[in-house]
Short mmCIF file of C-alpha atoms in Angstrom, two decimals:
data_model
loop_
_atom_site.label_atom_id
_atom_site.label_comp_id
_atom_site.label_asym_id
_atom_site.label_seq_id
_atom_site.Cartn_x
_atom_site.Cartn_y
_atom_site.Cartn_z
CA UNK A 1127 89.63 -85.81 237.06
CA UNK A 1128 93.16 -86.63 240.05
CA UNK A 1129 93.60 -90.25 240.08
CA UNK A 1130 92.81 -92.02 243.54
CA UNK A 1131 89.05 -89.72 243.23
CA UNK A 1132 86.64 -91.71 244.81
CA UNK A 1133 84.51 -93.62 242.08
CA UNK A 1134 87.18 -92.97 239.60
CA UNK A 1135 88.83 -96.20 238.33
CA UNK A 1136 90.68 -96.96 235.82
CA UNK A 1137 89.00 -100.55 233.72
CA UNK A 1138 89.82 -103.00 231.65
CA UNK A 1139 93.11 -102.75 228.46
CA UNK A 1140 91.24 -102.96 225.32
CA UNK A 1141 92.42 -104.58 221.88
CA UNK A 1142 92.09 -103.04 219.39
CA UNK A 1143 93.48 -103.97 215.61
CA UNK A 1144 95.59 -101.22 215.12
CA UNK A 1145 97.87 -98.17 216.57
CA UNK A 1146 98.49 -100.11 218.96
CA UNK A 1147 101.01 -99.20 220.99
CA UNK A 1148 98.60 -96.10 222.87
CA UNK A 1149 97.01 -98.85 224.86
CA UNK A 1150 93.37 -97.31 225.13
CA UNK A 1151 91.39 -98.75 228.92
CA UNK A 1152 88.53 -97.72 229.79
CA UNK A 1153 87.39 -95.37 231.82
CA UNK A 1154 85.01 -96.21 234.99
CA UNK A 1155 83.29 -92.51 236.55
CA UNK A 1156 81.20 -93.82 239.86
CA UNK A 1157 79.35 -90.95 241.29
CA UNK A 1158 82.59 -89.01 241.29
CA UNK A 1159 82.56 -85.34 242.54
CA UNK A 1160 84.43 -82.65 240.86
CA UNK A 1161 85.74 -79.77 242.48
CA UNK A 1162 84.66 -76.72 240.90
CA UNK A 1163 88.15 -76.02 240.52
CA UNK A 1164 89.16 -79.26 238.71
CA UNK A 1165 86.14 -78.29 236.21
CA UNK A 1166 87.20 -77.22 232.31
CA UNK A 1167 84.94 -74.07 231.06
CA UNK A 1168 82.18 -73.08 233.20
CA UNK A 1169 79.18 -75.82 234.21
CA UNK A 1170 77.05 -77.22 231.28
CA UNK A 1171 78.86 -76.22 228.18
CA UNK A 1172 81.26 -79.19 228.17
CA UNK A 1173 79.75 -81.23 225.73
CA UNK A 1174 80.00 -77.71 223.66
CA UNK A 1175 83.89 -78.19 224.44
CA UNK A 1176 83.96 -81.89 224.44
CA UNK A 1177 83.56 -81.11 220.76
CA UNK A 1178 85.65 -78.31 219.77
CA UNK A 1179 88.37 -80.53 220.84
CA UNK A 1180 87.34 -82.78 217.99
CA UNK A 1181 87.72 -79.80 215.81
CA UNK A 1182 91.94 -80.80 217.03
CA UNK A 1183 92.05 -84.04 217.12
CA UNK A 1184 91.04 -84.90 213.43
CA UNK A 1185 93.75 -82.82 212.28
CA UNK A 1186 96.32 -85.33 214.47
CA UNK A 1187 94.48 -88.36 213.40
CA UNK A 1188 94.77 -86.89 209.34
CA UNK A 1189 98.95 -86.56 210.37
CA UNK A 1190 99.16 -89.66 211.71
CA UNK A 1191 97.20 -91.11 208.66
CA UNK A 1192 99.21 -88.89 206.13
CA UNK A 1193 102.39 -90.41 208.27
CA UNK A 1194 101.22 -93.68 207.70
CA UNK A 1195 100.60 -93.51 204.33
CA UNK A 1196 104.34 -92.07 203.58
CA UNK A 1197 106.16 -94.71 205.93
CA UNK A 1198 103.60 -97.48 203.30
CA UNK A 1199 104.79 -95.70 200.19
CA UNK A 1200 108.21 -95.23 200.92
CA UNK A 1201 108.75 -99.51 201.96
CA UNK A 1202 107.11 -100.06 198.55
CA UNK A 1203 109.13 -97.78 196.54
CA UNK A 1204 111.91 -99.38 197.98
CA UNK A 1205 110.83 -103.09 197.80
CA UNK A 1206 109.48 -102.19 193.77
CA UNK A 1207 113.67 -101.55 193.42
CA UNK A 1208 115.44 -103.94 195.50
CA UNK A 1209 113.40 -107.15 194.83
CA UNK A 1210 113.50 -108.74 191.39
CA UNK A 1211 110.50 -110.91 189.25
CA UNK A 1212 112.23 -112.34 185.95
CA UNK A 1213 115.40 -110.87 186.29
CA UNK A 1214 113.81 -107.61 186.29
CA UNK A 1215 113.34 -105.58 189.39
CA UNK A 1216 109.54 -104.75 190.03
CA UNK A 1217 109.18 -101.19 189.65
CA UNK A 1218 110.28 -101.78 185.73
CA UNK A 1219 106.75 -103.67 185.62
CA UNK A 1220 104.09 -100.57 184.35
CA UNK A 1221 101.38 -102.77 186.47
CA UNK A 1222 103.54 -101.97 190.10
CA UNK A 1223 104.80 -98.36 188.22
CA UNK A 1224 100.49 -97.59 187.85
CA UNK A 1225 100.25 -98.13 192.13
CA UNK A 1226 103.54 -95.91 193.04
CA UNK A 1227 102.35 -93.14 190.79
CA UNK A 1228 98.91 -93.45 192.13
CA UNK A 1229 100.34 -93.44 195.70
CA UNK A 1230 102.42 -90.54 195.58
CA UNK A 1231 99.30 -88.65 194.31
CA UNK A 1232 96.89 -90.24 197.09
CA UNK A 1233 99.64 -88.81 199.94
CA UNK A 1234 100.77 -85.53 198.25
CA UNK A 1235 96.41 -84.44 198.16
CA UNK A 1236 95.96 -85.48 201.64
CA UNK A 1237 99.39 -83.70 202.82
CA UNK A 1238 98.44 -80.54 201.27
CA UNK A 1239 94.56 -81.24 202.53
CA UNK A 1240 95.86 -81.30 206.26
CA UNK A 1241 98.73 -78.34 205.75
CA UNK A 1242 95.82 -76.32 204.77
CA UNK A 1243 92.58 -77.09 207.16
CA UNK A 1244 95.65 -76.67 210.04
CA UNK A 1245 96.55 -73.23 208.60
CA UNK A 1246 93.32 -72.46 208.56
CA UNK A 1247 93.12 -73.65 212.81
CA UNK A 1248 96.16 -71.29 213.85
CA UNK A 1249 94.72 -68.45 211.88
CA UNK A 1250 91.23 -69.57 214.05
CA UNK A 1251 89.06 -69.38 210.47
CA UNK A 1252 85.01 -70.49 211.30
CA UNK A 1253 85.75 -73.32 208.10
CA UNK A 1254 88.41 -74.35 210.16
CA UNK A 1255 85.75 -76.92 211.08
CA UNK A 1256 85.13 -77.91 207.66
CA UNK A 1257 88.68 -77.72 206.98
CA UNK A 1258 89.26 -80.25 209.81
CA UNK A 1259 86.84 -82.57 208.71
CA UNK A 1260 87.82 -82.90 205.24
CA UNK A 1261 91.49 -83.47 206.39
CA UNK A 1262 90.50 -85.94 208.12
CA UNK A 1263 88.12 -88.05 206.35
CA UNK A 1264 90.31 -87.87 202.91
CA UNK A 1265 93.66 -88.24 204.45
CA UNK A 1266 92.26 -91.86 206.81
CA UNK A 1267 90.90 -93.16 203.77
CA UNK A 1268 93.83 -92.34 201.44
CA UNK A 1269 95.87 -94.22 204.59
CA UNK A 1270 93.60 -97.02 203.21
CA UNK A 1271 94.04 -96.76 199.74
CA UNK A 1272 97.79 -95.84 199.93
CA UNK A 1273 98.18 -99.31 202.39
CA UNK A 1274 95.91 -101.62 200.09
CA UNK A 1275 98.83 -101.08 197.27
CA UNK A 1276 101.05 -101.43 199.26
CA UNK A 1277 99.71 -105.08 200.35
CA UNK A 1278 99.77 -105.66 196.76
CA UNK A 1279 102.92 -104.58 196.24
CA UNK A 1280 104.49 -106.76 198.49
CA UNK A 1281 102.30 -109.56 197.74
CA UNK A 1282 102.55 -112.86 199.71
CA UNK A 1283 104.99 -110.01 202.03
CA UNK A 1284 102.49 -108.08 202.05
CA UNK A 1285 99.77 -109.85 204.21
CA UNK A 1286 102.75 -111.45 206.30
CA UNK A 1287 102.91 -109.93 209.59
CA UNK A 1288 106.95 -110.04 209.76
CA UNK A 1289 106.69 -108.23 206.26
CA UNK A 1290 105.26 -104.76 208.78
CA UNK A 1291 103.05 -103.85 205.62
CA UNK A 1292 99.75 -105.18 206.86
CA UNK A 1293 100.17 -103.19 210.21
CA UNK A 1294 99.86 -99.93 207.97
CA UNK A 1295 96.25 -101.35 207.03
CA UNK A 1296 95.12 -102.13 210.56
CA UNK A 1297 96.04 -98.87 211.81
CA UNK A 1298 94.23 -96.67 208.94
CA UNK A 1299 91.05 -98.52 210.27
CA UNK A 1300 91.75 -97.39 213.48
CA UNK A 1301 92.15 -94.22 211.76
CA UNK A 1302 89.16 -94.24 210.11
CA UNK A 1303 87.20 -95.16 213.73
CA UNK A 1304 88.22 -92.46 215.84
CA UNK A 1305 87.85 -88.84 216.79
CA UNK A 1306 84.84 -89.55 214.95
CA UNK A 1307 83.76 -92.10 212.61
CA UNK A 1308 83.96 -90.99 208.46
CA UNK A 1309 80.33 -91.01 208.59
CA UNK A 1310 79.91 -88.88 211.23
CA UNK A 1311 82.34 -86.03 209.08
CA UNK A 1312 80.77 -86.10 206.08
CA UNK A 1313 77.75 -85.01 207.78
CA UNK A 1314 79.60 -82.19 209.56
CA UNK A 1315 81.58 -81.07 205.98
CA UNK A 1316 77.79 -81.59 204.66
CA UNK A 1317 76.19 -78.80 208.00
CA UNK A 1318 79.10 -76.25 207.81
CA UNK A 1319 79.05 -76.03 204.12
CA UNK A 1320 75.40 -75.20 204.02
CA UNK A 1321 76.37 -73.69 207.27
CA UNK A 1322 79.00 -71.19 205.50
CA UNK A 1323 77.74 -71.54 201.96
CA UNK A 1324 74.40 -70.82 202.34
CA UNK A 1325 73.45 -69.94 206.04
CA UNK A 1326 71.60 -73.24 206.00
CA UNK A 1327 71.04 -75.31 209.29
CA UNK A 1328 70.47 -78.87 208.04
CA UNK A 1329 70.68 -80.77 211.48
#
């Protein structure tokens, strides 16, 4: 739909808790006429096309989540090396070591799952739908877990807006919600698994 089309307008900006650089807005369509040359695909299959775009969009969300988790991990590792308590760097305390170890393990697992799902999508394999939902579900939940650990490691600075750590947690909440909420991903995973493994439709 071209800008300036009668009946099409951009509504109010939606204020969100995370990924604030995206500037989402309402899109209002009021009796908008779309000419044939502007139509994507054949008439009547718009919903199918929209659902197919989710499979690629979910990989993008998973990639954002992995990047956010990477940033939270790196910031936490650097802070734990530089910050001292009781005349020792934080990294020397076992509790912090446990957090850092869990963070890097979760991060690498999410990254490898994303790579696998992306490979299947590139090869246009039928299980790519299943894999994209798995990558989105796991990577976004990993981003949240790593962000929470980052806040714990940073202590008081972790909840301070100027510390930049709480931003990772806010962003992770958006990742879990858009391109299909994570509970939706669980349904997609289950339905696709039953379809490919047993030929069953459990919708």
